[in-house]
PDB file of C-alpha atoms in Angstrom:
ATOM      1  CA  MET A   1       0.000   0.000   0.000  1.00 53.00           C
ATOM      2  CA  LEU A   2       2.789   2.404   0.916  1.00 52.00           C
ATOM      3  CA  ARG A   3       4.803   1.653  -2.220  1.00 56.00           C
ATOM      4  CA  ARG A   4       1.768   2.218  -4.398  1.00 54.00           C
ATOM      5  CA  SER A   5       1.187   5.692  -2.897  1.00 51.00           C
ATOM      6  CA  ILE A   6       4.853   6.606  -3.322  1.00 53.00           C
ATOM      7  CA  THR A   7       4.809   5.602  -6.975  1.00 53.00           C
ATOM      8  CA  LEU A   8       1.714   7.708  -7.491  1.00 51.00           C
ATOM      9  CA  ILE A   9       3.292  10.740  -5.836  1.00 54.00           C
ATOM     10  CA  ARG A  10       6.603  10.648  -7.709  1.00 52.00           C
ATOM     11  CA  PRO A  11       5.215  11.319 -11.188  1.00 52.00           C
ATOM     12  CA  LEU A  12       3.319  14.304  -9.848  1.00 51.00           C
ATOM     13  CA  ALA A  13       6.352  15.701  -8.072  1.00 50.00           C
ATOM     14  CA  SER A  14       8.665  15.229 -11.040  1.00 50.00           C
ATOM     15  CA  SER A  15       6.424  16.822 -13.637  1.00 50.00           C
ATOM     16  CA  LYS A  16       8.039  19.999 -14.868  1.00 54.00           C
ATOM     17  CA  THR A  17       5.217  21.872 -16.437  1.00 54.00           C
ATOM     18  CA  SER A  18       5.375  25.584 -15.983  1.00 57.00           C
ATOM     19  CA  VAL A  19       1.926  27.022 -15.787  1.00 56.00           C
ATOM     20  CA  PRO A  20       1.701  30.787 -15.388  1.00 57.00           C
ATOM     21  CA  ARG A  21      -0.068  31.775 -12.226  1.00 60.00           C
ATOM     22  CA  PRO A  22      -1.381  35.294 -12.784  1.00 60.00           C
ATOM     23  CA  PHE A  23      -3.282  35.383  -9.496  1.00 60.00           C
ATOM     24  CA  SER A  24      -0.514  34.077  -7.262  1.00 62.00           C
ATOM     25  CA  THR A  25       0.801  36.105  -4.354  1.00 65.00           C
ATOM     26  CA  THR A  26       4.378  35.987  -5.593  1.00 67.00           C
ATOM     27  CA  ASN A  27       3.401  37.334  -8.984  1.00 64.00           C
ATOM     28  CA  ARG A  28       1.529  40.245  -7.395  1.00 65.00           C
ATOM     29  CA  LEU A  29       4.427  41.049  -5.064  1.00 66.00           C
ATOM     30  CA  LEU A  30       6.905  41.108  -7.929  1.00 66.00           C
ATOM     31  CA  LYS A  31       4.692  43.490  -9.900  1.00 67.00           C
ATOM     32  CA  ASP A  32       4.343  45.757  -6.860  1.00 67.00           C
ATOM     33  CA  ASP A  33       8.129  45.814  -6.393  1.00 66.00           C
ATOM     34  CA  LYS A  34       8.641  46.856 -10.013  1.00 66.00           C
ATOM     35  CA  LYS A  35       6.150  49.707  -9.606  1.00 64.00           C
ATOM     36  CA  LYS A  36       7.796  50.853  -6.367  1.00 63.00           C
ATOM     37  CA  ASN A  37      11.248  50.877  -7.953  1.00 62.00           C
ATOM     38  CA  GLU A  38       9.980  53.045 -10.819  1.00 61.00           C
ATOM     39  CA  ASP A  39       8.334  55.455  -8.361  1.00 57.00           C
ATOM     40  CA  GLU A  40      11.469  55.632  -6.206  1.00 59.00           C
ATOM     41  CA  ASP A  41      13.608  56.553  -9.204  1.00 58.00           C
ATOM     42  CA  GLU A  42      11.332  59.488  -9.943  1.00 60.00           C
ATOM     43  CA  ILE A  43      11.339  60.666  -6.333  1.00 60.00           C
ATOM     44  CA  ASP A  44      15.114  60.385  -5.908  1.00 65.00           C
ATOM     45  CA  ASN A  45      15.725  62.816  -8.770  1.00 71.00           C
ATOM     46  CA  GLU A  46      13.726  65.588  -7.091  1.00 74.00           C
ATOM     47  CA  PRO A  47      15.067  67.743  -4.223  1.00 77.00           C
ATOM     48  CA  TYR A  48      13.499  67.388  -0.794  1.00 78.00           C
ATOM     49  CA  GLU A  49      11.532  70.293   0.615  1.00 85.00           C
ATOM     50  CA  TYR A  50      12.171  70.447   4.348  1.00 84.00           C
ATOM     51  CA  SER A  51       9.488  73.005   5.164  1.00 87.00           C
ATOM     52  CA  THR A  52       6.665  70.837   3.824  1.00 87.00           C
ATOM     53  CA  SER A  53       7.950  67.505   5.147  1.00 86.00           C
ATOM     54  CA  ASP A  54       7.031  65.826   8.427  1.00 87.00           C
ATOM     55  CA  ALA A  55      10.566  66.452   9.683  1.00 85.00           C
ATOM     56  CA  ALA A  56       9.842  70.185   9.929  1.00 88.00           C
ATOM     57  CA  LYS A  57       6.941  69.483  12.283  1.00 88.00           C
ATOM     58  CA  TRP A  58       8.955  67.105  14.504  1.00 86.00           C
ATOM     59  CA  LYS A  59      10.014  68.564  17.842  1.00 84.00           C
ATOM     60  CA  ALA A  60      13.094  67.424  19.759  1.00 83.00           C
ATOM     61  CA  GLU A  61      10.999  66.696  22.840  1.00 81.00           C
ATOM     62  CA  TYR A  62       9.197  63.934  20.916  1.00 78.00           C
ATOM     63  CA  THR A  63      12.509  62.071  20.679  1.00 82.00           C
ATOM     64  CA  ASN A  64      13.399  62.332  24.371  1.00 81.00           C
ATOM     65  CA  HIS A  65       9.900  62.253  25.863  1.00 77.00           C
ATOM     66  CA  PRO A  66       7.403  60.556  23.562  1.00 72.00           C
ATOM     67  CA  LYS A  67       3.749  61.369  24.028  1.00 75.00           C
ATOM     68  CA  THR A  68       1.859  58.891  26.176  1.00 78.00           C
ATOM     69  CA  ASP A  69      -1.808  58.161  26.559  1.00 84.00           C
ATOM     70  CA  ALA A  70      -1.566  58.303  30.357  1.00 86.00           C
ATOM     71  CA  PRO A  71      -4.073  60.623  32.048  1.00 90.00           C
ATOM     72  CA  ASP A  72      -2.812  63.647  33.983  1.00 90.00           C
ATOM     73  CA  ILE A  73      -4.146  62.301  37.283  1.00 95.00           C
ATOM     74  CA  GLN A  74      -2.013  59.132  37.069  1.00 94.00           C
ATOM     75  CA  GLY A  75       1.049  60.667  38.776  1.00 94.00           C
ATOM     76  CA  PRO A  76      -0.759  61.880  41.910  1.00 97.00           C
ATOM     77  CA  ILE A  77      -2.689  58.614  42.217  1.00 98.00           C
ATOM     78  CA  VAL A  78       0.516  56.567  42.119  1.00 97.00           C
ATOM     79  CA  ALA A  79       2.177  58.880  44.668  1.00 98.00           C
ATOM     80  CA  VAL A  80      -0.760  58.654  47.097  1.00 98.00           C
ATOM     81  CA  SER A  81      -0.963  54.867  46.700  1.00 98.00           C
ATOM     82  CA  LEU A  82       2.738  54.416  47.408  1.00 98.00           C
ATOM     83  CA  SER A  83       2.644  56.726  50.422  1.00 98.00           C
ATOM     84  CA  VAL A  84      -0.344  54.849  51.913  1.00 98.00           C
ATOM     85  CA  PHE A  85       1.460  51.539  51.374  1.00 97.00           C
ATOM     86  CA  MET A  86       4.645  52.851  53.030  1.00 96.00           C
ATOM     87  CA  LEU A  87       2.669  54.203  56.010  1.00 96.00           C
ATOM     88  CA  TYR A  88       1.014  50.826  56.485  1.00 95.00           C
ATOM     89  CA  PHE A  89       4.226  48.855  56.048  1.00 91.00           C
ATOM     90  CA  ALA A  90       6.382  51.062  58.304  1.00 90.00           C
ATOM     91  CA  LEU A  91       3.983  52.206  61.044  1.00 92.00           C
ATOM     92  CA  ILE A  92       0.681  50.353  61.222  1.00 92.00           C
ATOM     93  CA  ARG A  93       1.636  46.742  60.488  1.00 90.00           C
ATOM     94  CA  GLU A  94       2.320  44.428  63.428  1.00 90.00           C
ATOM     95  CA  GLU A  95       5.457  42.324  63.501  1.00 87.00           C
ATOM     96  CA  ASN A  96       5.103  38.652  62.669  1.00 90.00           C
ATOM     97  CA  ASP A  97       7.312  35.561  62.915  1.00 90.00           C
ATOM     98  CA  ILE A  98       9.213  36.438  59.737  1.00 90.00           C
ATOM     99  CA  ASP A  99      10.257  39.781  61.226  1.00 88.00           C
ATOM    100  CA  GLU A 100      11.439  38.027  64.382  1.00 88.00           C
ATOM    101  CA  ARG A 101      13.574  35.644  62.299  1.00 87.00           C
ATOM    102  CA  LEU A 102      15.119  38.626  60.513  1.00 87.00           C
ATOM    103  CA  TYR A 103      16.263  40.106  63.846  1.00 89.00           C
ATOM    104  CA  GLN A 104      18.066  36.900  64.896  1.00 88.00           C
ATOM    105  CA  PRO A 105      21.843  36.728  64.415  1.00 85.00           C
ATOM    106  CA  LEU A 106      23.062  34.874  61.328  1.00 82.00           C
ATOM    107  CA  GLU A 107      24.773  32.181  63.394  1.00 80.00           C
ATOM    108  CA  VAL A 108      21.370  31.099  64.731  1.00 80.00           C
ATOM    109  CA  THR A 109      19.586  31.351  61.380  1.00 79.00           C
ATOM    110  CA  LEU A 110      22.228  29.656  59.212  1.00 80.00           C
ATOM    111  CA  THR A 111      23.688  26.559  60.730  1.00 76.00           C
ATOM    112  CA  GLY A 112      27.251  25.794  59.740  1.00 72.00           C
ATOM    113  CA  LEU A 113      28.190  29.447  59.279  1.00 71.00           C
ATOM    114  CA  GLN A 114      30.768  29.416  62.081  1.00 71.00           C
ATOM    115  CA  LYS A 115      34.341  28.480  61.255  1.00 70.00           C
ATOM    116  CA  PRO A 116      35.402  25.122  62.647  1.00 69.00           C
ATOM    117  CA  GLU A 117      37.974  25.507  65.427  1.00 67.00           C
TER     118      GLU A 117
END
């Protein structure tokens, strides 16, 4: 069964008929590239006008600080949130067993840290 399917596939794979494919993607891309190259040759021969280009409208601050879609209130909200978190963490929170383990000396926490005598 397998040999029969292989013998049927080989003649199809080895046929060298070249059929033009006018609607293929490759054919369309090649035509588009030819058109672009012709257009680029025409544009390259003309001088550039700086005053009417997008480069004239570009400000240096756009390069260093691009525009963001963040609302104006975002900065104060983040600052208030962080300050509330720090107040809770530093003043209001009660100590737990993890804090007590942090206050222990390293010799007690890590066994085998002392040099053998």
